[in-house]
Short mmCIF file of C-alpha atoms in Angstrom, two decimals:
data_model
loop_
_atom_site.label_atom_id
_atom_site.label_comp_id
_atom_site.label_asym_id
_atom_site.label_seq_id
_atom_site.Cartn_x
_atom_site.Cartn_y
_atom_site.Cartn_z
CA UNK O 1 -49.80 37.83 -93.72
CA UNK O 2 -48.02 35.33 -95.92
CA UNK O 3 -47.53 31.78 -94.84
CA UNK O 4 -43.85 32.02 -95.52
CA UNK O 5 -43.62 34.88 -93.01
CA UNK O 6 -45.33 32.90 -90.23
CA UNK O 7 -43.46 29.59 -90.58
CA UNK O 8 -39.99 30.73 -89.47
CA UNK O 9 -41.45 32.17 -86.28
CA UNK O 10 -43.17 28.86 -85.46
CA UNK O 11 -40.01 26.95 -86.16
CA UNK O 12 -38.02 29.10 -83.76
CA UNK O 13 -40.70 28.56 -81.07
CA UNK O 14 -40.72 24.81 -81.54
CA UNK O 15 -36.96 24.72 -81.48
CA UNK O 16 -36.93 26.62 -78.19
CA UNK O 17 -39.56 24.32 -76.71
CA UNK O 18 -37.74 21.23 -77.85
CA UNK O 19 -34.49 22.54 -76.47
CA UNK O 20 -36.08 23.25 -73.08
CA UNK O 21 -37.76 19.84 -72.97
CA UNK O 22 -34.55 18.12 -73.96
CA UNK O 23 -32.78 19.95 -71.17
CA UNK O 24 -35.43 18.83 -68.69
CA UNK O 25 -35.10 15.24 -69.84
CA UNK O 26 -31.34 15.34 -69.47
CA UNK O 27 -31.59 16.77 -65.98
CA UNK O 28 -34.27 14.22 -65.13
CA UNK O 29 -32.10 11.42 -66.41
CA UNK O 30 -29.24 12.64 -64.27
CA UNK O 31 -31.25 13.22 -61.08
CA UNK O 32 -33.89 10.51 -61.12
CA UNK O 33 -32.54 7.90 -63.48
CA UNK O 34 -35.42 8.41 -66.00
CA UNK O 35 -34.88 7.35 -69.57
CA UNK O 36 -34.19 10.40 -71.80
CA UNK O 37 -36.95 9.43 -74.28
CA UNK O 38 -39.60 9.00 -71.58
CA UNK O 39 -42.35 11.56 -72.10
CA UNK O 40 -44.07 13.63 -69.40
CA UNK O 41 -40.99 14.09 -67.12
CA UNK O 42 -41.46 17.13 -64.89
CA UNK O 43 -39.80 19.03 -62.05
CA UNK O 44 -42.52 17.75 -59.70
CA UNK O 45 -41.64 14.16 -60.46
CA UNK O 46 -37.95 14.96 -59.90
CA UNK O 47 -38.69 16.55 -56.53
CA UNK O 48 -40.77 13.55 -55.49
CA UNK O 49 -37.89 11.24 -56.43
CA UNK O 50 -35.37 13.31 -54.48
CA UNK O 51 -37.69 13.47 -51.49
CA UNK O 52 -38.13 9.70 -51.51
CA UNK O 53 -34.39 9.18 -51.61
CA UNK O 54 -33.93 11.59 -48.67
CA UNK O 55 -36.55 9.69 -46.70
CA UNK O 56 -34.78 6.42 -47.41
CA UNK O 57 -31.44 7.93 -46.33
CA UNK O 58 -33.02 9.38 -43.20
CA UNK O 59 -34.56 6.00 -42.46
CA UNK O 60 -31.19 4.30 -42.83
CA UNK O 61 -29.56 6.94 -40.59
CA UNK O 62 -32.32 6.53 -38.03
CA UNK O 63 -31.86 2.77 -37.98
CA UNK O 64 -28.10 3.18 -37.66
CA UNK O 65 -28.50 5.66 -34.78
CA UNK O 66 -30.97 3.34 -33.10
CA UNK O 67 -28.52 0.43 -33.52
CA UNK O 68 -25.69 2.52 -32.03
CA UNK O 69 -27.84 3.55 -29.06
CA UNK O 70 -28.94 -0.03 -28.52
CA UNK O 71 -25.35 -1.33 -28.68
CA UNK O 72 -24.19 1.42 -26.33
CA UNK O 73 -26.92 0.51 -23.87
CA UNK O 74 -26.02 -3.18 -24.08
CA UNK O 75 -22.34 -2.32 -23.56
CA UNK O 76 -23.12 -0.25 -20.49
CA UNK O 77 -25.34 -3.00 -19.11
CA UNK O 78 -22.60 -5.57 -19.68
CA UNK O 79 -19.95 -3.28 -18.18
CA UNK O 80 -22.05 -2.65 -15.08
CA UNK O 81 -22.77 -6.36 -14.64
CA UNK O 82 -19.08 -7.12 -15.05
CA UNK O 83 -18.12 -4.42 -12.57
CA UNK O 84 -20.67 -5.67 -10.04
CA UNK O 85 -19.42 -9.25 -10.49
CA UNK O 86 -15.83 -8.03 -10.02
CA UNK O 87 -16.72 -6.18 -6.82
CA UNK O 88 -18.55 -9.25 -5.52
CA UNK O 89 -15.64 -11.53 -6.31
CA UNK O 90 -13.27 -9.06 -4.66
CA UNK O 91 -15.41 -9.02 -1.53
CA UNK O 92 -15.66 -12.80 -1.47
CA UNK O 93 -11.91 -13.19 -1.93
CA UNK O 94 -10.99 -10.66 0.77
CA UNK O 95 -8.44 -12.23 3.08
CA UNK O 96 -7.76 -15.13 0.72
CA UNK O 97 -4.08 -15.37 -0.15
CA UNK O 98 -2.23 -17.28 -2.84
CA UNK O 99 0.96 -19.27 -2.39
CA UNK O 100 3.15 -16.74 -4.10
CA UNK O 101 4.80 -13.35 -3.70
CA UNK O 102 3.28 -9.88 -3.93
CA UNK O 103 5.93 -7.45 -5.21
CA UNK O 104 5.07 -3.87 -4.21
CA UNK O 105 6.71 -0.99 -6.10
CA UNK O 106 5.88 2.58 -5.06
CA UNK O 107 6.78 5.14 -7.72
CA UNK O 108 6.56 8.83 -8.52
CA UNK O 109 7.40 10.39 -11.91
CA UNK O 110 9.89 7.69 -12.86
CA UNK O 111 8.09 5.96 -15.73
CA UNK O 112 11.16 4.65 -17.54
CA UNK O 113 12.77 3.31 -14.38
CA UNK O 114 9.67 1.51 -13.17
CA UNK O 115 9.04 0.00 -16.61
CA UNK O 116 12.60 -1.36 -16.61
CA UNK O 117 12.10 -2.69 -13.09
CA UNK O 118 8.86 -4.46 -13.99
CA UNK O 119 10.41 -5.96 -17.13
CA UNK O 120 13.34 -7.35 -15.12
CA UNK O 121 10.90 -8.96 -12.67
CA UNK O 122 8.93 -10.56 -15.48
CA UNK O 123 12.10 -11.90 -17.04
CA UNK O 124 13.92 -13.14 -13.94
CA UNK O 125 11.21 -14.17 -11.48
CA UNK O 126 9.49 -17.54 -11.53
CA UNK O 127 5.75 -17.68 -11.00
CA UNK O 128 3.61 -17.38 -9.00
CA UNK O 129 3.84 -13.70 -8.23
CA UNK O 130 1.94 -10.47 -8.67
CA UNK O 131 3.34 -6.99 -9.22
CA UNK O 132 1.59 -4.09 -7.52
CA UNK O 133 2.77 -0.69 -8.71
CA UNK O 134 1.49 2.18 -6.59
CA UNK O 135 1.72 5.39 -8.60
CA UNK O 136 1.89 8.41 -6.31
CA UNK O 137 0.04 10.78 -8.68
CA UNK O 138 2.82 10.88 -11.27
CA UNK O 139 2.57 13.45 -14.05
CA UNK O 140 4.67 11.56 -16.61
CA UNK O 141 2.11 8.98 -17.76
CA UNK O 142 3.42 6.19 -15.51
CA UNK O 143 0.01 4.69 -14.75
CA UNK O 144 -1.13 4.72 -18.40
CA UNK O 145 2.12 3.12 -19.56
CA UNK O 146 1.76 0.33 -17.01
CA UNK O 147 -1.89 -0.25 -17.86
CA UNK O 148 -0.97 -0.60 -21.53
CA UNK O 149 1.74 -3.05 -20.56
CA UNK O 150 -0.71 -5.41 -18.88
CA UNK O 151 0.55 -8.80 -17.77
CA UNK O 152 0.85 -9.61 -14.06
CA UNK O 153 0.84 -5.94 -13.09
CA UNK O 154 -1.81 -4.37 -10.88
CA UNK O 155 -1.76 -0.57 -10.81
CA UNK O 156 -3.01 1.68 -8.02
CA UNK O 157 -3.07 5.27 -9.29
CA UNK O 158 -3.32 7.53 -6.24
CA UNK O 159 -4.79 11.01 -6.52
CA UNK O 160 -1.95 12.59 -4.56
CA UNK O 161 1.62 11.79 -3.61
CA UNK O 162 1.54 9.87 -0.33
CA UNK O 163 5.27 9.34 -0.21
CA UNK O 164 7.15 6.07 0.17
CA UNK O 165 5.33 4.99 3.34
CA UNK O 166 1.88 5.77 1.96
CA UNK O 167 2.64 4.05 -1.33
CA UNK O 168 3.95 0.92 0.38
CA UNK O 169 0.93 0.83 2.70
CA UNK O 170 -1.45 1.00 -0.26
CA UNK O 171 0.37 -1.95 -1.80
CA UNK O 172 0.34 -3.90 1.48
CA UNK O 173 -3.42 -3.41 1.67
CA UNK O 174 -3.80 -4.80 -1.87
CA UNK O 175 -1.29 -7.66 -1.57
CA UNK O 176 -2.64 -11.21 -1.70
CA UNK O 177 0.60 -13.21 -1.65
CA UNK O 178 1.78 -15.45 1.17
CA UNK O 179 5.03 -13.51 1.02
CA UNK O 180 5.65 -9.85 0.23
CA UNK O 181 8.50 -7.93 -1.39
CA UNK O 182 8.84 -4.17 -1.10
CA UNK O 183 11.01 -2.93 -3.96
CA UNK O 184 12.27 0.46 -5.09
CA UNK O 185 11.29 1.54 -8.59
CA UNK O 186 14.92 2.26 -9.59
CA UNK O 187 16.14 -1.34 -9.34
CA UNK O 188 16.80 -4.21 -11.71
CA UNK O 189 16.37 -7.70 -10.34
CA UNK O 190 18.62 -10.48 -11.61
CA UNK O 191 18.35 -14.26 -12.15
CA UNK O 192 17.94 -16.14 -8.88
CA UNK O 193 17.32 -13.04 -6.76
CA UNK O 194 14.03 -14.13 -5.22
CA UNK O 195 14.79 -17.84 -4.89
CA UNK O 196 17.97 -17.15 -2.94
CA UNK O 197 16.31 -14.57 -0.69
CA UNK O 198 13.49 -17.04 0.00
CA UNK O 199 16.02 -19.74 0.89
CA UNK O 200 17.58 -17.35 3.39
CA UNK O 201 14.19 -16.44 4.88
CA UNK O 202 13.22 -20.10 5.30
CA UNK O 203 16.55 -21.13 6.79
CA UNK O 204 15.64 -19.88 10.28
CA UNK O 205 12.18 -19.27 11.79
CA UNK O 206 13.58 -16.32 13.72
CA UNK O 207 14.42 -14.43 10.51
CA UNK O 208 11.63 -12.02 9.73
CA UNK O 209 13.02 -9.84 6.92
CA UNK O 210 15.65 -10.54 4.28
CA UNK O 211 17.41 -8.03 2.05
CA UNK O 212 19.77 -8.49 -0.93
CA UNK O 213 23.18 -7.01 -1.63
CA UNK O 214 23.57 -4.24 -4.16
CA UNK O 215 25.94 -1.75 -5.74
CA UNK O 216 24.41 1.40 -4.21
CA UNK O 217 22.96 1.67 -0.72
CA UNK O 218 23.85 2.62 2.83
CA UNK O 219 24.95 0.08 5.42
CA UNK O 220 26.52 -3.33 4.99
CA UNK O 221 24.32 -4.38 2.06
CA UNK O 222 26.53 -2.50 -0.39
CA UNK O 223 29.28 -4.54 -2.02
CA UNK O 224 32.08 -3.71 -4.43
CA UNK O 225 31.17 -4.28 -8.08
CA UNK O 226 33.50 -4.40 -11.11
CA UNK O 227 31.10 -2.94 -13.66
CA UNK O 228 30.39 0.65 -14.65
CA UNK O 229 27.65 0.14 -17.23
CA UNK O 230 24.40 -1.70 -16.64
CA UNK O 231 25.08 -3.85 -19.71
CA UNK O 232 28.08 -5.32 -17.91
CA UNK O 233 26.12 -5.97 -14.70
CA UNK O 234 24.37 -9.13 -15.79
CA UNK O 235 27.43 -11.34 -16.03
CA UNK O 236 28.58 -10.18 -12.59
CA UNK O 237 25.12 -10.86 -11.14
CA UNK O 238 25.03 -14.36 -12.63
CA UNK O 239 28.23 -15.24 -10.79
CA UNK O 240 27.23 -13.48 -7.55
CA UNK O 241 23.82 -15.18 -7.44
CA UNK O 242 25.04 -18.76 -7.42
CA UNK O 243 23.17 -20.27 -4.46
CA UNK O 244 25.45 -20.22 -1.42
CA UNK O 245 24.05 -20.34 2.16
CA UNK O 246 27.50 -19.34 3.42
CA UNK O 247 26.74 -15.87 2.08
CA UNK O 248 23.70 -15.49 4.37
CA UNK O 249 24.36 -13.37 7.45
CA UNK O 250 22.48 -11.71 10.28
CA UNK O 251 22.43 -7.92 10.41
CA UNK O 252 21.01 -5.15 12.61
CA UNK O 253 19.55 -3.01 9.81
CA UNK O 254 17.99 -3.51 6.40
CA UNK O 255 17.38 -0.59 4.07
CA UNK O 256 13.91 -0.47 2.57
CA UNK O 257 14.98 -0.51 -1.07
CA UNK O 258 14.24 -4.25 -1.09
CA UNK O 259 12.62 -6.33 1.68
CA UNK O 260 11.26 -9.86 1.65
CA UNK O 261 9.01 -10.95 4.51
CA UNK O 262 5.98 -13.10 5.24
CA UNK O 263 2.37 -12.03 5.50
CA UNK O 264 2.41 -13.20 9.12
CA UNK O 265 5.15 -10.68 9.92
CA UNK O 266 3.17 -7.89 8.26
CA UNK O 267 0.09 -8.76 10.31
CA UNK O 268 2.20 -8.62 13.47
CA UNK O 269 4.21 -5.47 12.69
CA UNK O 270 1.55 -3.46 10.86
CA UNK O 271 1.87 -0.66 8.33
CA UNK O 272 4.66 1.85 7.85
CA UNK O 273 4.32 5.17 9.67
CA UNK O 274 3.00 7.83 7.27
CA UNK O 275 4.19 10.61 9.55
CA UNK O 276 7.46 10.63 7.57
CA UNK O 277 7.35 13.05 4.63
CA UNK O 278 8.15 11.76 1.12
CA UNK O 279 10.84 9.25 2.10
CA UNK O 280 13.75 8.33 4.43
CA UNK O 281 13.66 6.95 7.99
CA UNK O 282 10.25 5.29 7.62
CA UNK O 283 12.09 2.07 6.78
CA UNK O 284 14.28 2.36 9.89
CA UNK O 285 11.12 3.00 11.93
CA UNK O 286 9.46 -0.18 10.67
CA UNK O 287 12.60 -2.24 11.22
CA UNK O 288 12.76 -1.12 14.87
CA UNK O 289 9.24 -2.46 15.37
CA UNK O 290 10.10 -5.72 13.64
CA UNK O 291 13.07 -6.27 15.93
CA UNK O 292 11.02 -5.44 19.04
CA UNK O 293 8.66 -8.25 18.04
CA UNK O 294 11.52 -10.73 18.37
CA UNK O 295 12.42 -11.16 14.70
CA UNK O 296 15.93 -11.18 13.27
CA UNK O 297 17.16 -9.57 10.04
CA UNK O 298 19.35 -11.21 7.42
CA UNK O 299 21.25 -10.31 4.26
CA UNK O 300 21.25 -12.82 1.41
CA UNK O 301 24.71 -12.29 -0.07
CA UNK O 302 23.85 -14.57 -2.99
CA UNK O 303 21.01 -12.30 -4.11
CA UNK O 304 22.26 -9.25 -6.00
CA UNK O 305 20.06 -6.56 -7.52
CA UNK O 306 21.19 -3.42 -9.30
CA UNK O 307 20.18 -0.13 -7.71
CA UNK O 308 20.39 3.10 -9.69
CA UNK O 309 20.11 4.94 -6.38
CA UNK O 310 17.59 7.30 -4.73
CA UNK O 311 16.21 8.52 -8.06
CA UNK O 312 12.96 9.90 -6.62
CA UNK O 313 14.68 11.59 -3.68
CA UNK O 314 17.36 13.14 -5.90
CA UNK O 315 14.59 14.60 -8.05
CA UNK O 316 13.66 16.83 -5.10
CA UNK O 317 16.85 18.82 -5.50
CA UNK O 318 19.55 19.18 -2.86
CA UNK O 319 17.82 21.84 -0.79
CA UNK O 320 14.42 20.14 -0.63
CA UNK O 321 16.07 16.77 -0.04
CA UNK O 322 18.02 18.10 2.94
CA UNK O 323 14.88 19.70 4.37
CA UNK O 324 12.87 16.48 4.08
CA UNK O 325 15.71 14.34 5.40
CA UNK O 326 16.31 16.57 8.43
CA UNK O 327 12.62 16.71 9.29
CA UNK O 328 12.27 12.94 9.09
CA UNK O 329 15.38 12.41 11.19
CA UNK O 330 14.01 14.68 13.91
CA UNK O 331 10.68 12.85 13.86
CA UNK O 332 12.45 9.49 14.12
CA UNK O 333 14.51 10.67 17.10
CA UNK O 334 11.45 12.22 18.77
CA UNK O 335 9.50 9.01 18.38
CA UNK O 336 12.12 6.46 19.43
CA UNK O 337 14.81 8.24 21.44
CA UNK O 338 17.57 5.61 21.41
CA UNK O 339 16.10 2.75 19.35
CA UNK O 340 19.09 0.44 19.74
CA UNK O 341 18.90 0.73 23.53
CA UNK O 342 15.15 0.07 23.31
CA UNK O 343 15.71 -3.11 21.29
CA UNK O 344 18.32 -4.29 23.78
CA UNK O 345 15.96 -3.53 26.66
CA UNK O 346 13.14 -5.50 25.03
CA UNK O 347 15.47 -8.46 24.52
CA UNK O 348 16.53 -8.26 28.18
CA UNK O 349 12.92 -8.18 29.36
CA UNK O 350 12.26 -11.34 27.38
CA UNK O 351 14.80 -13.10 29.60
CA UNK O 352 13.57 -11.87 32.97
CA UNK O 353 12.36 -14.49 35.48
CA UNK O 354 8.86 -13.00 35.73
CA UNK O 355 8.23 -13.34 32.01
CA UNK O 356 6.11 -16.21 30.76
CA UNK O 357 7.68 -19.44 29.42
CA UNK O 358 7.08 -18.51 25.78
CA UNK O 359 8.86 -15.20 26.28
CA UNK O 360 11.83 -16.94 27.90
CA UNK O 361 11.98 -19.37 24.97
CA UNK O 362 12.04 -16.35 22.69
CA UNK O 363 15.00 -14.99 24.65
CA UNK O 364 16.92 -18.26 24.32
CA UNK O 365 16.41 -18.24 20.57
CA UNK O 366 17.41 -14.58 20.36
CA UNK O 367 20.66 -15.31 22.18
CA UNK O 368 21.41 -18.03 19.66
CA UNK O 369 20.79 -15.54 16.87
CA UNK O 370 23.63 -13.37 18.11
CA UNK O 371 26.24 -15.91 17.09
CA UNK O 372 26.90 -18.80 14.74
CA UNK O 373 25.59 -19.36 11.25
CA UNK O 374 21.95 -19.55 10.26
CA UNK O 375 21.82 -23.33 10.03
CA UNK O 376 23.03 -23.72 13.65
CA UNK O 377 20.50 -21.18 14.86
CA UNK O 378 17.71 -22.93 12.98
CA UNK O 379 18.61 -26.24 14.62
CA UNK O 380 18.75 -24.61 18.06
CA UNK O 381 15.38 -22.87 17.74
CA UNK O 382 13.25 -25.46 15.98
CA UNK O 383 11.87 -26.89 19.23
CA UNK O 384 10.45 -23.59 20.45
CA UNK O 385 8.99 -22.16 17.25
CA UNK O 386 6.13 -24.41 16.33
CA UNK O 387 3.00 -22.49 15.31
CA UNK O 388 1.23 -23.47 18.51
CA UNK O 389 3.97 -22.07 20.77
CA UNK O 390 5.40 -19.23 18.70
CA UNK O 391 6.88 -16.67 21.12
CA UNK O 392 6.90 -13.84 18.61
CA UNK O 393 5.09 -10.72 19.71
CA UNK O 394 2.71 -8.30 18.01
CA UNK O 395 2.74 -4.51 17.85
CA UNK O 396 -0.39 -4.44 20.00
CA UNK O 397 1.61 -6.05 22.83
CA UNK O 398 3.34 -2.68 23.11
CA UNK O 399 0.11 -0.68 23.31
CA UNK O 400 -1.14 0.53 26.73
CA UNK O 401 -3.76 -1.29 28.73
CA UNK O 402 -7.07 0.55 28.74
CA UNK O 403 -6.43 2.36 25.48
CA UNK O 404 -9.43 3.39 23.40
CA UNK O 405 -8.95 2.16 19.81
CA UNK O 406 -11.04 3.04 16.77
CA UNK O 407 -11.10 1.50 13.30
CA UNK O 408 -12.00 3.08 9.98
CA UNK O 409 -15.68 2.16 10.38
CA UNK O 410 -15.82 4.14 13.61
CA UNK O 411 -16.14 1.11 15.89
CA UNK O 412 -14.45 1.78 19.25
CA UNK O 413 -12.70 -0.84 21.36
CA UNK O 414 -10.96 -0.86 24.74
CA UNK O 415 -7.71 -2.81 25.03
CA UNK O 416 -7.60 -4.79 28.24
CA UNK O 417 -5.77 -7.95 29.34
CA UNK O 418 -4.71 -8.71 25.80
CA UNK O 419 -8.25 -8.45 24.40
CA UNK O 420 -10.15 -5.90 22.36
CA UNK O 421 -13.54 -5.28 23.85
CA UNK O 422 -16.01 -3.45 21.64
CA UNK O 423 -17.61 -0.38 23.16
CA UNK O 424 -21.37 -0.61 22.61
CA UNK O 425 -21.94 2.55 24.66
CA UNK O 426 -21.01 6.17 23.92
CA UNK O 427 -17.34 7.07 24.24
CA UNK O 428 -16.70 8.88 27.53
CA UNK O 429 -16.59 12.65 27.24
CA UNK O 430 -13.16 14.09 26.54
CA UNK O 431 -11.78 10.84 25.12
CA UNK O 432 -10.36 10.73 21.57
CA UNK O 433 -9.89 7.09 20.50
CA UNK O 434 -6.68 6.35 18.62
CA UNK O 435 -6.99 5.14 15.02
CA UNK O 436 -5.54 1.66 14.59
CA UNK O 437 -5.23 -0.24 11.31
CA UNK O 438 -7.32 -3.32 10.69
CA UNK O 439 -4.40 -5.81 10.84
CA UNK O 440 -3.50 -4.54 14.31
CA UNK O 441 -7.08 -4.90 15.55
CA UNK O 442 -7.64 -8.33 14.00
CA UNK O 443 -4.46 -9.56 15.67
CA UNK O 444 -5.91 -8.83 19.11
CA UNK O 445 -8.29 -11.53 20.43
CA UNK O 446 -11.88 -10.33 20.77
CA UNK O 447 -13.39 -10.17 24.22
CA UNK O 448 -16.89 -9.59 25.50
CA UNK O 449 -18.42 -6.26 24.39
CA UNK O 450 -18.89 -3.48 26.92
CA UNK O 451 -22.61 -2.70 27.09
CA UNK O 452 -22.98 -0.67 30.29
CA UNK O 453 -21.50 2.56 31.51
CA UNK O 454 -20.79 0.79 34.79
CA UNK O 455 -18.36 -1.51 33.01
CA UNK O 456 -15.87 1.24 32.35
CA UNK O 457 -14.34 3.96 34.48
CA UNK O 458 -11.37 6.26 34.27
CA UNK O 459 -8.26 5.05 36.05
CA UNK O 460 -7.11 8.43 37.29
CA UNK O 461 -8.29 11.38 39.32
CA UNK O 462 -8.13 13.44 36.13
CA UNK O 463 -11.53 13.65 34.35
CA UNK O 464 -10.02 13.39 30.86
CA UNK O 465 -7.73 10.48 31.57
CA UNK O 466 -7.62 8.59 28.23
CA UNK O 467 -7.27 5.04 29.61
CA UNK O 468 -10.09 2.95 31.02
CA UNK O 469 -10.40 0.54 33.93
CA UNK O 470 -12.70 -2.41 33.31
CA UNK O 471 -13.95 -4.24 36.38
CA UNK O 472 -16.81 -6.68 36.93
CA UNK O 473 -17.49 -4.96 40.26
CA UNK O 474 -18.47 -1.29 39.85
CA UNK O 475 -18.01 -0.74 43.59
CA UNK O 476 -14.27 -1.45 43.44
CA UNK O 477 -12.19 1.73 43.43
CA UNK O 478 -9.82 2.00 40.48
CA UNK O 479 -6.27 1.48 41.66
CA UNK O 480 -4.80 0.42 38.34
CA UNK O 481 -3.63 2.47 35.37
CA UNK O 482 -1.61 5.22 37.02
CA UNK O 483 0.96 7.35 35.18
CA UNK O 484 4.05 7.92 37.33
CA UNK O 485 7.58 9.28 37.18
CA UNK O 486 10.43 9.85 39.63
CA UNK O 487 12.13 13.10 40.56
CA UNK O 488 15.50 12.14 39.06
CA UNK O 489 14.05 11.58 35.57
CA UNK O 490 10.72 13.42 35.38
CA UNK O 491 10.67 13.21 31.58
CA UNK O 492 10.43 9.39 31.70
CA UNK O 493 6.85 8.28 32.28
CA UNK O 494 5.53 4.86 33.27
CA UNK O 495 2.13 3.23 33.13
CA UNK O 496 1.48 1.08 36.18
CA UNK O 497 -0.91 -1.69 35.20
CA UNK O 498 -1.55 -5.27 36.29
CA UNK O 499 1.25 -5.10 38.80
CA UNK O 500 3.90 -3.97 36.31
CA UNK O 501 5.48 -0.70 35.29
CA UNK O 502 5.63 -0.08 31.58
CA UNK O 503 7.79 2.74 30.27
CA UNK O 504 6.64 5.02 27.47
CA UNK O 505 9.55 4.97 25.01
CA UNK O 506 9.20 8.74 24.48
CA UNK O 507 7.03 11.71 25.33
CA UNK O 508 5.72 11.50 21.78
CA UNK O 509 4.56 7.93 22.41
CA UNK O 510 2.68 9.00 25.54
CA UNK O 511 1.07 11.94 23.76
CA UNK O 512 -0.09 9.71 20.90
CA UNK O 513 -2.13 7.80 23.49
CA UNK O 514 -3.52 11.04 24.94
CA UNK O 515 -1.26 11.19 28.01
CA UNK O 516 0.02 14.61 29.07
CA UNK O 517 2.11 15.92 31.96
CA UNK O 518 -0.97 16.72 34.05
CA UNK O 519 -1.71 12.98 34.27
CA UNK O 520 1.70 12.17 35.77
CA UNK O 521 2.19 11.58 39.51
CA UNK O 522 5.61 11.44 41.11
CA UNK O 523 6.64 8.52 43.26
CA UNK O 524 9.94 7.62 44.89
CA UNK O 525 12.65 5.72 43.08
CA UNK O 526 12.31 2.91 45.61
CA UNK O 527 8.59 2.62 44.92
CA UNK O 528 9.19 2.52 41.17
CA UNK O 529 11.88 -0.16 41.38
CA UNK O 530 9.70 -2.31 43.59
CA UNK O 531 7.32 -2.78 40.65
CA UNK O 532 8.37 -5.42 38.07
CA UNK O 533 8.99 -4.22 34.51
CA UNK O 534 6.65 -4.93 31.64
CA UNK O 535 6.83 -4.34 27.90
CA UNK O 536 7.57 -0.73 26.89
CA UNK O 537 4.81 1.32 25.27
CA UNK O 538 5.33 2.57 21.72
CA UNK O 539 3.36 4.97 19.52
CA UNK O 540 1.08 3.47 16.85
CA UNK O 541 1.97 4.48 13.27
CA UNK O 542 0.24 7.49 11.78
CA UNK O 543 -2.12 6.44 8.98
CA UNK O 544 -3.04 9.27 6.62
CA UNK O 545 -4.71 6.93 4.12
CA UNK O 546 -8.19 6.39 5.48
CA UNK O 547 -8.62 3.22 3.39
CA UNK O 548 -6.23 1.27 5.61
#
């Protein structure tokens, strides 16, 4: 074979080899950063380089994941410590109040209205105050919108709609102010509203609750207004709200769209009755109790707030609204009978000769409250309303002697001679203690605990009689705590206790304390009238929220 025939073949081979090597070098330069003229570059070296880079990336990712986990753990630890500190501070501050006003706003699916309401409070209310919005399980993002808003707003987001009474009660439980305002969500407060209402409240120690005037409400709190649009309301309100004590007046009823009262009144009157569905009449119910305690009501005519008007109730629709309203009206009538006659009767009893001196002083002040202006009444009552001799009553004064009371913890007490005596023995068979809220119980002085079955006996021949006689002498036959009626009015029942007859204001009231017709014994009218009268007996409010 000739040399010239071999050479071209070798050249083609070398060219192919060089081309392949050059390609490897270029790829190596691209993947591993090797210089293109570096000799000995191979696929193995490239794979080692890529593997090293992957390990470095994995190491960085591992460190980052570890850092994230560590930071998450630290965050959770800090959050838990903060939560525990918050719970501890809340427990330590329980019962501590601040010298300001707690403004309670129950709401349900009215986000825009309640946001407007809160903004008007922030703009037109001087500090100190707190706003407590109780969201009755709204579906329109109310709670989230309020939480984003922040500021002086505390939000209680309930898991279900507890109605107006339940929402207000939740706010009352949370409130820490010396004074309390209950306010509808569809209102706009105006400059001077709270200052003028507070002036009215402080003008007379007999005044327990103050309400403003408005453009839309039932009763005598509604006034004529010249505006049609909210934008035109502010100038009218500025003129209306010029401080003027001559515009303060006593009234017999205050609608619950806006109330101002003291913490002391709340502790005496207790919570709203949650037996009323959704809304309506629970405010009238609470006002009846307030008046039975000896308080007066007043309207501050120089405090105007705008009321859009029953927004939540209108949202029910006409048919559902009528159903709810009728049911609540029937419950109110069943519970109270004739509430105005009851209030008048309580006022009359306060003036009877057999009542104690403080009660008679209360009656004298109440008679002053029926006439004259607030400044005259304040001057006439100042001598009998010092804290040491305050004649104002408590709701528990209208509870029956011997009643078994239970609190949320399950502790049972017996009410006797104005004291709550803890039952440190099993509850007698057949007795169902009545749930009473903590403010009611704390307002009753504590007596000696009952530690022996001999300390307590039924006061009736019936084995399931729900009231108890407490006597230091077990050998004494129980002659107290009898339920009686007369033939002429068999539906009216009385509890005879401590030498007095106390009328149950309704059959419902008696049944709430466990009394039924089988416990009632008939006596003659002469026998009944020979027994002096005592305070009537009312039903305790229903409390569906077990946190109260």
